[in-house]
Amino acid sequence: MSAERDLSPLAPGVVRALNDKLYEKRKVAALEIEKLVREFVAQAKTSQIKHVIQILSQEFALSLHPHSRKGGLIGLAACSIALGKDSGLYLKELIEPVLTCFNDADSRLRYYACEALYNIVKVARGSVLPHFDVLFDGLSRLAADPDPNVKSGSELLDRLLKDIVTESNQFDLVSFIPLLRERIYSNNQYARQFIISWILVLESVPDINLLDYLPEILDGLFQILGDNNKEIRKMCEMALGEFLKEIKKNPSSVKFAEMANILVIHCQAADDLIQLTAMCWMREFIQLAGRVMLPYSSGILTAVLPCLSYDDRKKNIKQVANVCNQSLMKLVIPEDDEMDEARQLTTILAEPTSASSGFLDVSSDSSFSGSVFTASSCERTQVTLNLDGIVQVLDCHLHDTSTGMMTRIAVLKWLYHLYIKTPRKMFRHTDSLLPNLLRTLSDESDEVILKDLEVLAEIASSPAGQTEGRGASDSSDVQPNLVELQVPDRAGQLSSSGMKGLECSPSTPTMNSYFHKFMINLLKRFSSERKLLEARGPFIIRPPAADAGCEEEPLPDQSSLWFADAAAPEQRLPAPLTPPAVCAQPRALADGQHQSNHRPQGDIRVQHQLHRAAATL
């Protein structure tokens, strides 16, 4: 027959048996094929071997008839067994038709495909590694197979392949990573379990450096960490823990910058385990990488600041977030205040220190060890402080009325820190920050108000504020018209001698323009918000006055102040216009300057300028 002639050298009886529906008959045919191929191997008849494999592939394994496909699979496995160590020469032809059968609609056929591939891989061993990607791709699909027998067969094949990879030093990680990156986003639990198991195996192989490719798979790992299956979450947590240990051991080879934004995203996750794990990673990144993380500060603060107001139900996350916040704050240095834009790229020498092992050690705080950012001659990292982004995040949190108290305090601490470390750059943002800072004086928390006053005091007394918005010909005297002071109309009714009283005399300490602006707005706020005056007026005014030694004099009744008298807003009272504890006489202030060693100069200026500001109203 023509068909029989086309299928030679297979005997007609072998062909009929391969097409039989009974497994035993197909098995007998497979034994005949194995015997035939062994003869061809002994005679070095390569072309005949290829022809037999081609017949089994095209005429049987890829046939439309299910029994023929089953016969083709067992026949290909028999060929592999007969070839032995030479099977590596024919692996492509042996593997491809079997992998095609992985997609068959018949579950029994998929099982036979697993069985056939197991035999092929078992014989070839390390020779299959060049084909690892296609094998992994097929196995990842079978791992999620709904048939338990198919799944069981794929697990046997999976374990065999893992043993081969573990014992070999020829694994091509570069070509495998794109496939791993794609498969890691599977939502199927079994596929996820399969992926994590392989990551754990690859991490355990000394010759495979998976850490270099961690940025490619880190996001997927965090997504798997949120799986509903506890076992999968545990496996993923273990994998992430192993990666973090490696990062601590070899920080110099870690691509911190490529993973920073991934951590920022997952630090804001709704899942507590994901958020805590990502926050622990962020803590280690900041402490190990140092200023390399500085360009990502705005994103980090977006993720970290809200966590500072968590209650005891998320105590662990709050603790780690607090360490992240403090460690990040320490990265801002005075060199970041360089006015020359070309010098904003600051070369920082950093040598990461070894950190203790352990994954979710929320109590550790190596940021205070003093040895995190030591000099190193082997690594130089250029970083840029994105102050605009940081200030925008801080201002948004300060403006948001739903922001928790501890978060607001942290925001104000950040603003104070930035005004100390980078005053010249910060004063570019002062006009936009000032409304929220003044509004914060109405906060319900005393601690928030005190921190707010610290920021306002720094703004008012900073020398950097004297140079902003002023020409080179401007004198050092503070003139009210240098800034947009919202002074009441009746200020224009002051006599020329009254205006002269507003100028700084040689014996009066000079404050920058923002201090006068702050005082005017504060008094206007008291005037428009009687409740704020009654509830917070003494609390806001008394601290600087007390520091200046005026605490002995009690504040008069608030209703006697002209700016709190809504019934007669046009009334002007003679001097003194402010309470004695707030505004001492200029002469007394001048006479008291010899005690500057005991009385802070800034507090004396606070009282003097408050007197001047009140005099304009």
Coordinates of C-alpha atoms in Angstrom, one line a residue:
M1 CA 0.0 0.0 0.0
S2 CA 1.0 3.5 -0.7
A3 CA 0.4 4.5 2.9
E4 CA 2.5 1.7 4.2
R5 CA 5.3 2.6 1.8
D6 CA 5.2 6.2 3.0
L7 CA 5.5 5.0 6.6
S8 CA 8.5 2.7 6.1
P9 CA 10.7 1.7 7.8
L10 CA 7.9 1.1 10.2
A11 CA 6.3 -2.3 9.6
P12 CA 2.6 -2.4 8.8
G13 CA 1.9 -4.2 12.0
V14 CA 3.6 -1.5 14.0
V15 CA 1.5 1.1 12.2
R16 CA -1.7 -0.6 12.9
A17 CA -0.8 -1.1 16.6
L18 CA 0.1 2.6 17.0
N19 CA -3.4 3.5 15.8
D20 CA -5.1 1.0 18.1
K21 CA -7.4 2.3 20.9
L22 CA -5.9 -0.1 23.4
Y23 CA -2.9 1.1 25.4
E24 CA -1.3 -2.4 25.6
K25 CA -1.2 -2.7 21.8
R26 CA 0.3 0.7 21.4
K27 CA 2.9 -0.2 24.0
V28 CA 3.9 -3.3 22.1
A29 CA 4.4 -1.1 19.0
A30 CA 6.5 1.3 21.0
L31 CA 8.9 -1.6 22.0
E32 CA 9.3 -2.5 18.3
I33 CA 10.1 1.1 17.4
E34 CA 12.7 1.2 20.2
K35 CA 14.3 -1.9 18.9
L36 CA 14.4 -0.5 15.3
V37 CA 15.9 2.8 16.4
R38 CA 18.6 1.0 18.4
E39 CA 19.7 -0.8 15.3
F40 CA 19.8 2.5 13.4
V41 CA 22.0 4.0 16.1
A42 CA 24.3 1.0 16.0
Q43 CA 24.6 1.4 12.3
A44 CA 24.9 5.2 12.5
K45 CA 21.9 5.6 10.1
T46 CA 21.1 9.2 11.1
S47 CA 18.8 9.9 8.2
Q48 CA 16.7 6.8 9.0
I49 CA 16.4 7.9 12.7
K50 CA 15.2 11.4 11.5
H51 CA 12.8 9.8 9.2
V52 CA 11.2 7.6 11.9
I53 CA 10.9 10.6 14.2
Q54 CA 9.3 12.6 11.4
I55 CA 6.8 9.9 10.7
L56 CA 5.8 9.6 14.4
S57 CA 5.5 13.3 14.7
Q58 CA 3.6 14.2 11.5
E59 CA 1.5 11.1 10.9
F60 CA 0.7 10.2 14.5
A61 CA 1.4 12.8 17.2
L62 CA -0.1 15.6 15.1
S63 CA -2.9 13.5 13.6
L64 CA -6.5 14.4 13.8
H65 CA -7.3 11.0 15.2
P66 CA -7.0 10.8 19.0
H67 CA -5.7 7.2 19.2
S68 CA -3.1 8.0 16.5
R69 CA -1.9 10.9 18.6
K70 CA -1.5 8.7 21.6
G71 CA 0.5 6.2 19.5
G72 CA 2.7 9.0 18.2
L73 CA 3.5 10.1 21.8
I74 CA 4.5 6.7 23.1
G75 CA 6.5 6.1 19.9
L76 CA 8.5 9.4 20.3
A77 CA 9.3 8.4 23.9
A78 CA 10.5 5.0 22.7
C79 CA 12.8 6.8 20.2
S80 CA 14.3 8.9 22.9
I81 CA 15.0 5.8 25.1
A82 CA 16.6 4.1 22.2
L83 CA 18.8 7.1 21.3
G84 CA 20.1 7.4 24.9
K85 CA 22.9 10.0 25.2
D86 CA 22.5 10.8 21.4
S87 CA 18.9 12.0 22.0
G88 CA 20.2 15.5 22.4
L89 CA 20.9 15.6 18.7
Y90 CA 17.2 15.2 18.0
L91 CA 15.5 17.0 20.9
K92 CA 13.8 19.7 18.9
E93 CA 12.1 17.2 16.7
L94 CA 11.2 15.0 19.7
I95 CA 9.9 17.8 22.0
E96 CA 7.9 20.1 19.7
P97 CA 5.1 17.6 18.8
V98 CA 4.8 16.5 22.4
L99 CA 4.4 20.1 23.6
T100 CA 1.7 20.6 21.0
C101 CA -0.3 17.9 22.6
F102 CA -0.2 19.8 26.0
N103 CA -3.0 21.9 24.5
D104 CA -5.2 18.9 23.5
A105 CA -8.8 19.0 24.6
D106 CA -8.6 15.4 25.7
S107 CA -7.3 15.2 29.3
R108 CA -6.0 11.6 28.8
L109 CA -4.0 12.7 25.8
R110 CA -2.5 15.6 27.8
Y111 CA -1.5 13.1 30.5
Y112 CA 0.2 10.9 27.9
A113 CA 2.0 13.9 26.6
C114 CA 3.3 14.5 30.1
E115 CA 4.4 10.9 30.3
A116 CA 6.2 11.0 27.0
L117 CA 8.0 14.3 27.8
Y118 CA 9.1 12.9 31.1
N119 CA 10.8 10.0 29.4
I120 CA 12.4 12.3 26.8
V121 CA 13.7 14.7 29.5
K122 CA 14.9 11.9 31.8
V123 CA 17.1 10.4 29.0
A124 CA 18.4 13.7 27.7
R125 CA 19.0 15.3 31.2
G126 CA 21.2 18.5 30.8
S127 CA 20.8 18.4 27.0
V128 CA 17.3 19.8 27.4
L129 CA 18.4 23.1 28.9
P130 CA 18.7 24.9 25.6
H131 CA 14.9 24.1 25.2
F132 CA 14.1 25.1 28.8
D133 CA 12.0 28.1 27.9
V134 CA 9.5 26.1 25.8
L135 CA 9.4 23.3 28.4
F136 CA 8.7 25.9 31.2
D137 CA 6.1 27.5 29.1
G138 CA 4.3 24.2 28.6
L139 CA 4.6 23.2 32.2
S140 CA 3.3 26.5 33.5
R141 CA 0.1 25.8 31.5
L142 CA -0.3 22.3 32.8
A143 CA 0.3 23.5 36.4
A144 CA -3.2 25.0 36.1
D145 CA -4.8 22.0 34.4
P146 CA -8.2 21.2 35.8
D147 CA -7.6 17.4 35.5
P148 CA -5.9 16.1 38.7
N149 CA -4.1 13.3 36.7
V150 CA -2.6 15.7 34.3
K151 CA -1.6 18.0 37.1
S152 CA 0.0 15.1 38.9
G153 CA 1.9 14.1 35.8
S154 CA 3.1 17.7 35.2
E155 CA 4.4 17.8 38.8
L156 CA 6.6 14.7 38.2
L157 CA 8.0 16.3 35.1
D158 CA 8.4 19.6 37.0
R159 CA 10.5 18.0 39.7
L160 CA 12.7 16.2 37.2
L161 CA 13.3 19.5 35.4
K162 CA 14.2 21.3 38.6
D163 CA 16.7 18.6 39.5
I164 CA 18.4 19.0 36.1
V165 CA 18.6 22.8 36.5
T166 CA 19.9 22.5 40.0
E167 CA 22.8 20.2 39.0
S168 CA 23.7 22.1 35.9
N169 CA 25.8 25.2 35.4
Q170 CA 24.6 25.9 31.9
F171 CA 21.2 27.4 32.6
D172 CA 20.5 30.4 30.3
L173 CA 18.9 32.9 32.8
V174 CA 18.9 35.8 30.3
S175 CA 16.6 34.1 27.8
F176 CA 14.4 32.8 30.6
I177 CA 13.6 36.1 32.4
P178 CA 11.2 37.5 29.8
L179 CA 9.1 34.3 30.1
L180 CA 9.2 34.4 33.8
R181 CA 8.2 38.1 33.8
E182 CA 5.2 37.2 31.6
R183 CA 4.0 34.2 33.5
I184 CA 4.4 35.8 37.0
Y185 CA 1.3 37.9 36.3
S186 CA -1.0 34.8 36.1
N187 CA -4.0 35.0 38.3
N188 CA -4.4 31.2 38.6
Q189 CA -3.3 29.9 42.0
Y190 CA -1.6 26.8 40.6
A191 CA 0.3 28.7 38.0
R192 CA 1.4 31.2 40.8
Q193 CA 2.5 28.3 43.0
F194 CA 4.4 26.9 40.0
I195 CA 6.1 30.2 39.4
I196 CA 7.1 30.8 43.0
S197 CA 8.5 27.3 43.3
W198 CA 10.8 27.9 40.4
I199 CA 11.9 31.2 41.7
L200 CA 12.8 29.5 45.0
V201 CA 14.8 26.8 43.1
L202 CA 16.7 29.4 41.0
E203 CA 17.5 31.4 44.1
S204 CA 19.1 28.3 45.7
V205 CA 21.4 27.6 42.8
P206 CA 24.8 29.3 43.5
D207 CA 25.7 29.7 39.9
I208 CA 22.5 31.5 39.0
N209 CA 22.3 35.2 40.1
L210 CA 18.6 35.9 40.0
L211 CA 19.1 39.1 42.0
D212 CA 20.3 40.9 38.9
Y213 CA 16.9 40.5 37.3
L214 CA 14.9 41.2 40.4
P215 CA 13.5 44.5 39.0
E216 CA 11.9 42.4 36.3
I217 CA 9.8 40.3 38.6
L218 CA 9.5 42.2 41.9
D219 CA 6.1 43.7 41.0
G220 CA 4.7 40.3 40.1
L221 CA 6.0 38.9 43.4
F222 CA 4.2 41.5 45.4
Q223 CA 1.0 40.8 43.5
I224 CA 1.3 37.1 44.2
L225 CA 1.8 38.0 47.9
G226 CA -1.8 39.1 47.9
D227 CA -3.1 35.7 46.8
N228 CA -6.0 34.3 48.8
N229 CA -4.3 31.0 49.2
K230 CA -2.3 31.0 52.5
E231 CA 0.3 28.5 51.2
I232 CA 1.0 30.6 48.1
R233 CA 1.4 33.7 50.3
K234 CA 3.8 31.9 52.6
M235 CA 5.9 30.7 49.6
C236 CA 6.0 34.2 48.1
E237 CA 6.9 35.7 51.5
M238 CA 9.7 33.2 51.7
A239 CA 11.0 34.1 48.2
L240 CA 10.9 37.8 49.0
G241 CA 12.7 37.1 52.3
E242 CA 15.5 35.3 50.5
F243 CA 15.9 38.1 48.0
L244 CA 16.1 40.6 50.9
K245 CA 18.8 38.6 52.6
E246 CA 20.8 38.6 49.3
I247 CA 20.3 42.4 49.0
K248 CA 21.7 42.9 52.5
K249 CA 24.7 40.7 51.7
N250 CA 25.5 42.3 48.3
P251 CA 24.1 45.8 48.3
S252 CA 26.7 47.1 45.9
S253 CA 25.3 45.0 43.0
V254 CA 21.6 45.8 43.7
K255 CA 19.6 48.0 41.3
F256 CA 17.9 50.0 44.0
A257 CA 16.8 52.8 41.7
E258 CA 15.0 50.4 39.3
M259 CA 12.9 49.0 42.1
A260 CA 12.1 52.2 44.1
N261 CA 8.9 53.0 42.4
I262 CA 7.7 49.4 42.6
L263 CA 8.0 49.6 46.4
V264 CA 6.3 53.0 46.4
I265 CA 3.3 51.5 44.7
H266 CA 3.0 48.5 47.0
C267 CA 3.7 50.5 50.2
Q268 CA 0.2 51.9 49.5
A269 CA -1.5 48.5 49.0
A270 CA -4.7 47.8 50.8
D271 CA -3.5 44.3 51.8
D272 CA -1.7 44.6 55.1
L273 CA 0.9 41.9 54.3
I274 CA 1.8 43.5 51.0
Q275 CA 2.1 46.9 52.6
L276 CA 4.1 45.8 55.6
T277 CA 6.5 43.7 53.4
A278 CA 7.0 46.6 50.9
M279 CA 7.5 49.0 53.8
C280 CA 10.2 46.8 55.2
W281 CA 11.9 46.6 51.9
M282 CA 11.7 50.4 51.6
R283 CA 13.3 50.8 55.0
E284 CA 16.2 48.6 53.9
F285 CA 16.5 50.4 50.6
I286 CA 16.8 53.8 52.2
Q287 CA 19.3 52.6 54.7
L288 CA 21.4 50.6 52.3
A289 CA 21.3 52.7 49.2
G290 CA 21.3 56.1 50.9
R291 CA 21.0 59.1 48.6
V292 CA 20.4 56.9 45.6
M293 CA 16.8 56.9 46.9
L294 CA 16.6 60.7 47.2
P295 CA 15.1 61.3 43.7
Y296 CA 12.2 59.2 44.7
S297 CA 11.5 61.1 47.9
S298 CA 8.1 62.5 46.8
G299 CA 6.8 59.1 46.0
I300 CA 8.2 57.6 49.2
L301 CA 6.6 60.4 51.3
T302 CA 3.3 59.9 49.5
A303 CA 3.3 56.3 50.6
V304 CA 4.9 56.7 54.1
L305 CA 3.2 59.8 55.6
P306 CA -0.3 58.4 55.8
C307 CA 1.0 55.3 57.6
L308 CA 2.2 57.5 60.5
S309 CA -1.4 58.0 61.6
Y310 CA -2.3 54.3 61.7
D311 CA -3.8 53.0 64.9
D312 CA -2.7 50.0 66.9
R313 CA -4.3 47.6 64.4
K314 CA -1.5 48.5 62.0
K315 CA 1.1 49.2 64.5
N316 CA 3.9 47.2 62.7
I317 CA 3.3 49.2 59.5
K318 CA 3.4 52.4 61.4
Q319 CA 6.6 51.6 63.1
V320 CA 8.4 50.7 59.9
A321 CA 7.0 53.8 58.1
N322 CA 8.3 56.0 60.9
V323 CA 11.8 54.5 60.4
C324 CA 11.5 55.1 56.7
N325 CA 10.5 58.7 57.2
Q326 CA 13.3 59.5 59.6
S327 CA 15.9 57.8 57.5
L328 CA 14.8 59.6 54.4
M329 CA 14.9 63.0 56.2
K330 CA 18.5 62.4 57.1
L331 CA 19.4 62.1 53.4
V332 CA 18.7 65.8 52.8
I333 CA 22.0 67.8 53.4
P334 CA 23.0 71.4 53.1
E335 CA 24.7 70.7 49.8
D336 CA 21.3 70.2 48.3
D337 CA 20.7 74.0 48.6
E338 CA 23.2 74.9 45.9
M339 CA 21.6 77.7 43.9
D340 CA 23.5 76.9 40.7
E341 CA 21.3 74.5 38.8
A342 CA 24.4 72.9 37.3
R343 CA 25.5 71.9 40.8
Q344 CA 22.3 70.3 41.8
L345 CA 23.9 66.9 40.9
T346 CA 25.8 66.2 44.0
T347 CA 28.3 63.4 44.2
I348 CA 27.8 61.5 47.3
L349 CA 30.1 58.7 48.5
A350 CA 28.3 55.9 50.1
E351 CA 29.3 52.5 51.4
P352 CA 26.4 50.3 52.3
T353 CA 26.9 48.5 55.6
S354 CA 25.8 44.9 56.3
A355 CA 22.4 44.6 57.9
S356 CA 21.1 41.9 60.1
S357 CA 19.2 39.1 58.6
G358 CA 15.5 38.6 59.0
F359 CA 12.6 39.7 56.9
L360 CA 9.9 41.5 58.8
D361 CA 12.0 42.9 61.7
V362 CA 9.9 45.9 62.2
S363 CA 11.7 47.0 65.4
S364 CA 15.2 47.3 63.7
D365 CA 16.3 50.8 63.0
S366 CA 19.8 50.9 61.6
S367 CA 19.2 54.5 60.5
F368 CA 20.7 55.7 63.8
S369 CA 23.8 53.5 63.7
G370 CA 25.8 56.3 62.3
S371 CA 27.7 54.0 59.9
V372 CA 25.2 53.7 57.0
F373 CA 26.6 56.4 54.8
T374 CA 30.3 56.0 55.1
A375 CA 32.8 56.9 52.4
S376 CA 33.7 54.5 49.6
S377 CA 36.1 54.9 46.8
C378 CA 34.5 52.2 44.7
E379 CA 31.1 53.7 44.0
R380 CA 30.0 57.2 43.2
T381 CA 26.4 58.0 42.7
Q382 CA 24.9 61.2 41.4
V383 CA 21.5 62.2 42.8
T384 CA 19.2 65.1 42.5
L385 CA 16.9 66.4 45.2
N386 CA 13.5 66.9 43.7
L387 CA 12.4 69.6 46.1
D388 CA 9.5 70.7 44.1
G389 CA 7.9 67.3 44.2
I390 CA 8.6 66.9 48.0
V391 CA 7.0 70.3 48.8
Q392 CA 4.0 69.5 46.7
V393 CA 3.4 66.3 48.6
L394 CA 3.9 68.0 51.9
D395 CA 1.6 70.9 51.0
C396 CA -1.2 68.5 49.8
H397 CA -1.1 66.5 53.1
L398 CA -1.1 69.8 55.1
H399 CA -4.1 71.0 53.1
D400 CA -6.1 67.8 53.3
T401 CA -8.4 68.1 56.3
S402 CA -8.6 64.3 56.6
T403 CA -4.9 64.0 57.3
G404 CA -4.2 62.3 60.7
M405 CA -2.5 64.3 63.5
M406 CA 0.8 62.3 63.4
T407 CA 1.0 62.8 59.7
R408 CA 0.5 66.5 60.0
I409 CA 3.2 66.7 62.6
A410 CA 5.5 64.7 60.4
V411 CA 4.8 67.1 57.5
L412 CA 5.6 70.1 59.6
K413 CA 8.8 68.4 60.8
W414 CA 9.7 67.9 57.2
L415 CA 9.1 71.5 56.3
Y416 CA 11.1 72.7 59.2
H417 CA 14.0 70.4 58.3
L418 CA 13.9 71.6 54.6
Y419 CA 14.0 75.2 55.7
I420 CA 17.0 74.4 57.9
K421 CA 18.9 72.3 55.3
T422 CA 17.8 74.0 52.0
P423 CA 16.5 77.5 53.0
R424 CA 17.2 79.2 49.7
K425 CA 15.4 76.7 47.6
M426 CA 12.6 76.4 50.1
F427 CA 11.8 80.2 50.0
R428 CA 10.8 79.8 46.4
H429 CA 7.8 77.8 47.8
T430 CA 7.1 80.0 50.8
D431 CA 4.3 82.1 49.2
S432 CA 2.4 78.9 48.3
L433 CA 3.0 77.3 51.7
L434 CA 2.1 80.2 53.9
P435 CA -1.7 80.0 53.5
N436 CA -1.8 76.4 54.7
L437 CA 0.7 77.1 57.5
L438 CA -1.5 80.0 58.7
R439 CA -4.6 77.8 58.4
T440 CA -2.9 75.1 60.5
L441 CA -2.9 77.5 63.5
S442 CA -6.5 76.6 63.8
D443 CA -5.7 72.9 64.3
E444 CA -7.3 71.0 67.2
S445 CA -3.9 69.6 68.3
D446 CA -1.6 71.7 70.5
E447 CA 1.4 69.7 69.2
V448 CA 0.5 70.4 65.6
I449 CA 0.2 74.2 66.4
L450 CA 3.6 74.2 68.1
K451 CA 5.3 72.5 65.2
D452 CA 3.5 74.9 62.9
L453 CA 4.8 77.8 64.9
E454 CA 8.3 76.4 64.6
V455 CA 8.1 76.4 60.9
L456 CA 6.7 79.9 60.8
A457 CA 9.4 81.1 63.1
E458 CA 12.1 79.6 60.9
I459 CA 10.5 81.3 57.9
A460 CA 10.4 84.6 59.7
S461 CA 13.9 84.5 61.0
S462 CA 15.8 82.8 58.2
P463 CA 18.4 85.0 56.5
A464 CA 17.5 83.4 53.2
G465 CA 14.1 85.1 53.4
Q466 CA 15.7 88.5 53.3
T467 CA 17.1 87.9 49.8
E468 CA 14.0 86.6 48.1
G469 CA 12.0 88.9 45.9
R470 CA 14.4 91.9 46.5
G471 CA 16.6 93.8 44.2
A472 CA 20.3 94.3 44.7
S473 CA 19.8 97.9 45.6
D474 CA 17.4 97.2 48.4
S475 CA 18.5 98.1 51.8
S476 CA 18.5 95.8 54.8
D477 CA 15.6 97.6 56.3
V478 CA 12.3 95.7 56.2
Q479 CA 9.8 97.8 54.3
P480 CA 6.1 96.6 54.4
N481 CA 5.6 97.3 50.7
L482 CA 8.3 94.8 49.6
V483 CA 5.7 92.0 49.9
E484 CA 2.0 91.8 49.3
L485 CA 1.0 92.7 52.8
Q486 CA -2.8 92.6 53.2
V487 CA -2.8 95.6 55.5
P488 CA -6.2 97.2 56.3
D489 CA -7.2 100.4 54.5
R490 CA -6.9 102.5 57.6
A491 CA -3.2 101.8 57.6
G492 CA -2.9 104.4 54.9
Q493 CA -4.2 107.0 57.4
L494 CA -1.0 106.7 59.4
S495 CA 1.0 109.9 59.5
S496 CA 4.5 110.0 58.0
S497 CA 5.9 109.9 61.5
G498 CA 3.8 106.8 62.2
M499 CA 5.2 105.1 59.1
K500 CA 8.7 106.0 60.2
G501 CA 8.0 104.1 63.4
L502 CA 7.6 101.0 61.3
E503 CA 11.1 101.1 59.9
C504 CA 13.8 99.2 61.7
S505 CA 16.1 101.3 63.8
P506 CA 19.8 100.5 64.3
S507 CA 18.9 99.1 67.7
T508 CA 16.1 96.9 66.4
P509 CA 17.0 93.4 65.1
T510 CA 16.1 93.0 61.4
M511 CA 13.5 90.4 60.5
N512 CA 12.8 89.3 56.9
S513 CA 9.7 90.4 55.0
Y514 CA 7.8 87.1 55.7
F515 CA 7.8 87.8 59.4
H516 CA 5.9 91.0 59.0
K517 CA 3.6 89.4 56.5
F518 CA 3.0 86.5 58.9
M519 CA 2.2 88.9 61.8
I520 CA -0.3 91.0 59.7
N521 CA -2.1 87.9 58.5
L522 CA -2.1 86.4 62.0
L523 CA -3.7 89.5 63.5
K524 CA -6.2 89.7 60.6
R525 CA -7.0 86.0 61.3
F526 CA -7.7 86.8 64.9
S527 CA -9.9 89.7 63.8
S528 CA -12.0 87.5 61.5
E529 CA -12.1 84.4 63.6
R530 CA -13.1 85.3 67.1
K531 CA -13.3 81.7 68.2
L532 CA -9.6 81.2 67.1
L533 CA -8.6 84.2 69.2
E534 CA -10.5 83.1 72.2
A535 CA -9.5 79.5 72.0
R536 CA -6.0 79.7 70.6
G537 CA -4.8 83.3 70.9
P538 CA -2.9 83.0 74.2
F539 CA -1.6 79.6 73.2
I540 CA -0.2 80.9 69.9
I541 CA 1.2 84.2 71.3
R542 CA 2.3 83.2 74.8
P543 CA 5.3 80.7 74.0
P544 CA 7.6 83.3 72.4
A545 CA 6.6 85.9 74.9
A546 CA 7.3 83.5 77.8
D547 CA 10.7 82.6 76.3
A548 CA 11.4 86.3 76.3
G549 CA 10.8 86.6 80.0
C550 CA 7.3 88.2 79.9
E551 CA 5.3 85.3 81.4
E552 CA 4.7 87.2 84.6
E553 CA 2.2 89.6 83.1
P554 CA -1.2 88.0 82.4
L555 CA -3.0 88.5 79.1
P556 CA -5.9 91.0 79.4
D557 CA -9.4 89.9 78.5
Q558 CA -9.5 89.1 74.8
S559 CA -12.6 91.2 74.2
S560 CA -10.6 94.4 74.9
L561 CA -8.5 93.9 71.8
W562 CA -9.7 96.1 69.0
F563 CA -9.3 93.5 66.4
A564 CA -11.6 91.1 68.3
D565 CA -14.3 93.8 68.7
A566 CA -16.7 93.1 66.0
A567 CA -19.1 95.9 67.2
A568 CA -16.6 98.7 66.4
P569 CA -14.2 97.5 63.8
E570 CA -13.2 101.1 62.9
Q571 CA -12.2 102.0 66.5
R572 CA -8.5 102.7 67.1
L573 CA -7.1 102.3 70.6
P574 CA -4.0 104.2 71.8
A575 CA -0.8 102.4 72.3
P576 CA 0.0 99.9 73.6
L577 CA -2.2 98.0 71.0
T578 CA -1.3 94.5 72.1
P579 CA -1.1 92.7 75.5
P580 CA 1.9 93.4 77.7
A581 CA 2.9 89.7 77.6
V582 CA 3.0 89.9 73.8
C583 CA 4.4 93.3 72.9
A584 CA 6.8 95.0 75.3
Q585 CA 7.7 98.6 74.7
P586 CA 10.5 99.1 72.1
R587 CA 12.7 100.9 74.6
A588 CA 12.3 98.0 77.0
L589 CA 13.3 95.7 74.2
A590 CA 16.3 97.8 73.4
D591 CA 17.3 98.0 77.0
G592 CA 17.0 94.2 77.3
Q593 CA 19.4 93.4 74.5
H594 CA 22.3 93.2 76.8
Q595 CA 20.8 90.0 78.1
S596 CA 21.0 88.3 74.7
N597 CA 23.0 85.5 76.1
H598 CA 20.0 84.5 78.1
R599 CA 17.1 85.7 75.9
P600 CA 16.9 84.3 72.3
Q601 CA 17.4 87.1 69.8
G602 CA 14.6 85.7 67.7
D603 CA 12.1 86.0 70.5
I604 CA 12.9 89.6 71.1
R605 CA 12.4 90.2 67.4
V606 CA 9.1 88.4 67.5
Q607 CA 7.8 90.8 70.1
H608 CA 9.1 93.9 68.4
Q609 CA 7.7 92.9 65.0
L610 CA 4.3 92.0 66.5
H611 CA 4.2 95.5 68.0
R612 CA 5.0 96.9 64.6
A613 CA 2.5 94.7 62.8
A614 CA -0.3 95.6 65.2
A615 CA 0.5 99.3 64.8
T616 CA -0.4 99.1 61.1
L617 CA -3.9 97.9 61.8

